[in-house]
Coordinates of C-alpha atoms in Angstrom, one line a residue:
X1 CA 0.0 -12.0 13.9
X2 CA -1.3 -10.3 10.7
X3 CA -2.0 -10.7 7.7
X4 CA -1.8 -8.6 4.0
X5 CA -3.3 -10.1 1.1
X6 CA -2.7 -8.1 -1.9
X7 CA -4.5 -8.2 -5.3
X8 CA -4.8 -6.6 -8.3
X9 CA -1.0 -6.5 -9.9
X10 CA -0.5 -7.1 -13.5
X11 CA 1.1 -5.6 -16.6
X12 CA -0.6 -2.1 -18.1
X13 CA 0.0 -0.1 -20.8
X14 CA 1.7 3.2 -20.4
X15 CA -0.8 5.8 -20.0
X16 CA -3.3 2.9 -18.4
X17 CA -4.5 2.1 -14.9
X18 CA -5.0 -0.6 -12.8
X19 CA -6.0 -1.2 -9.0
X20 CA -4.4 -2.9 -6.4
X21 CA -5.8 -4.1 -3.1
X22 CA -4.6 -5.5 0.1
X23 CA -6.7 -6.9 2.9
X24 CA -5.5 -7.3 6.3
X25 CA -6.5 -10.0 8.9
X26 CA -5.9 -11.3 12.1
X27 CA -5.1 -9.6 15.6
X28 CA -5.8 -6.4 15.1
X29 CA -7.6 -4.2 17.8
X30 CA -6.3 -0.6 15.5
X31 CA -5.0 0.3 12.9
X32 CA -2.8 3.9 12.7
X33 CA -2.3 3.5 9.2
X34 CA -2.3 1.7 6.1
X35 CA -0.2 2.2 3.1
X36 CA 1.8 1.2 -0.4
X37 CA 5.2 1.3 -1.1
X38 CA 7.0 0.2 -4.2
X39 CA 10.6 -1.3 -4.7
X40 CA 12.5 -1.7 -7.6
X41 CA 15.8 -4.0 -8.0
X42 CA 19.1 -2.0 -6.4
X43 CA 16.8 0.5 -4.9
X44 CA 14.9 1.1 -1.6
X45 CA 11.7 0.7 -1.0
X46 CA 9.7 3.5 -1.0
X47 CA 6.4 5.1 -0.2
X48 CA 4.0 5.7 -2.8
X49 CA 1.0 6.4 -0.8
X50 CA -0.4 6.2 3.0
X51 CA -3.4 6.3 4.8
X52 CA -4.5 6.8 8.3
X53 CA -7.2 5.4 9.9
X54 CA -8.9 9.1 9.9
X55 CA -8.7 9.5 6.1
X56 CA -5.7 11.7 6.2
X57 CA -3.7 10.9 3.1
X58 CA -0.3 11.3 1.9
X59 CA 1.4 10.7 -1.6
X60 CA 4.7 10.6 -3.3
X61 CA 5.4 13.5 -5.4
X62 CA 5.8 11.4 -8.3
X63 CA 2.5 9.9 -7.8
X64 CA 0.5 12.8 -6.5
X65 CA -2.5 13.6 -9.0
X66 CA -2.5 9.9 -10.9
X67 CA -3.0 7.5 -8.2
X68 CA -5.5 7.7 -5.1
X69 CA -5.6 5.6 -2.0
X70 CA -8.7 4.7 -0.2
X71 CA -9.6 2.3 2.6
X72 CA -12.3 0.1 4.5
X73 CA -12.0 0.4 8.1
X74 CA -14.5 -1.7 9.0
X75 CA -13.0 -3.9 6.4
X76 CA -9.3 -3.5 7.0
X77 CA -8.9 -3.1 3.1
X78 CA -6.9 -0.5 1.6
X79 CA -6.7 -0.1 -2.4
X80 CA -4.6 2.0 -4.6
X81 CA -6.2 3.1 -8.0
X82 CA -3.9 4.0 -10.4
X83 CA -4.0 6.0 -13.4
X84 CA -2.0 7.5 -16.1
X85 CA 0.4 4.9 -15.6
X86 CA 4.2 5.7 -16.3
X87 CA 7.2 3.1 -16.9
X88 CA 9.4 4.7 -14.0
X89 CA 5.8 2.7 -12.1
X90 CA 7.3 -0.7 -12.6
X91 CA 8.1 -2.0 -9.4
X92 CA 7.2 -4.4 -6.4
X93 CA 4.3 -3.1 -4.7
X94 CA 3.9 -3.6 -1.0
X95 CA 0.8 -3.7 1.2
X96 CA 2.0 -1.8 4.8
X97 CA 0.0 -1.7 7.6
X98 CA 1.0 -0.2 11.0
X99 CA -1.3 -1.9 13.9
X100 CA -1.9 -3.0 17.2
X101 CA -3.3 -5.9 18.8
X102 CA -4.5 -4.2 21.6
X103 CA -4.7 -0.5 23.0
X104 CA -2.0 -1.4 25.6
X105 CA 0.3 -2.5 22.9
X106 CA 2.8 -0.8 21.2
X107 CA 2.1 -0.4 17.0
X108 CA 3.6 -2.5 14.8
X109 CA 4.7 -2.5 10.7
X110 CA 3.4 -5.4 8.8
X111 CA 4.3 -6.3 4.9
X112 CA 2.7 -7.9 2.0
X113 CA 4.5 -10.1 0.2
X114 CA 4.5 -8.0 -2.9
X115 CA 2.9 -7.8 -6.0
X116 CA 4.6 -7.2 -9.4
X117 CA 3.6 -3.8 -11.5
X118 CA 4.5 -3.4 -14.7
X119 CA 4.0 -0.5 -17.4
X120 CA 5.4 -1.5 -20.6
X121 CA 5.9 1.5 -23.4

């Protein structure tokens, strides 16, 4: 099994930043990719921001330029810095990471158990 521990939510300022982090633990041999995704009530749960395991990145339009997503391989860590933060921000944010436990195996999705963003005005 794995892991997500995720850090860093809390309630900003419009226009402020904040970080969020999310370690992951347990069997894991690789890791194709590691990611954040946001949810709001009523809506799906989207992706914000991805990373694979060779540094290629990949953003949500919405988010593109404000926040950036970097990660610790040799820590399985992932964090999400983000700036110039907007209301339509205010969400659930989830740790993703899609692993394997060994080379033979197939990869799977883990989840975070969320962590509550909010950007007041």
């Amino acid at each position: 099994q794995v892991q997500l521990v995720e850090s860093g939510g809390g309630l900003v300022q419009a226009g402020g930043s904040l970080g969020l982090s999310c370690a992951a633990s347990g069997r894991i041999a690789s890791i194709n990719s590691m990611g954040w995704y946001r949810q709001t009530p009523g809506a799906q749960r989207e992706l914000v921001a991805s990373i694979t395991s060779g540094d290629s990145t990949n953003y949500a339009d919405s988010v593109k330029g404000r926040f950036t997503i970097s990660r610790d391989n040799a820590k399985n860590m992932v964090s999400l810095q983000m700036n110039n933060l907007k209301r339509e921000d205010t969400a659930v944010y989830y740790c993703n990471v899609i692993s394997r436990e060994t080379i033979l195996r197939p990869f799977r999705s883990w989840w975070g158990q969320g962590t509550q963003v909010t950007v007041s005005s």
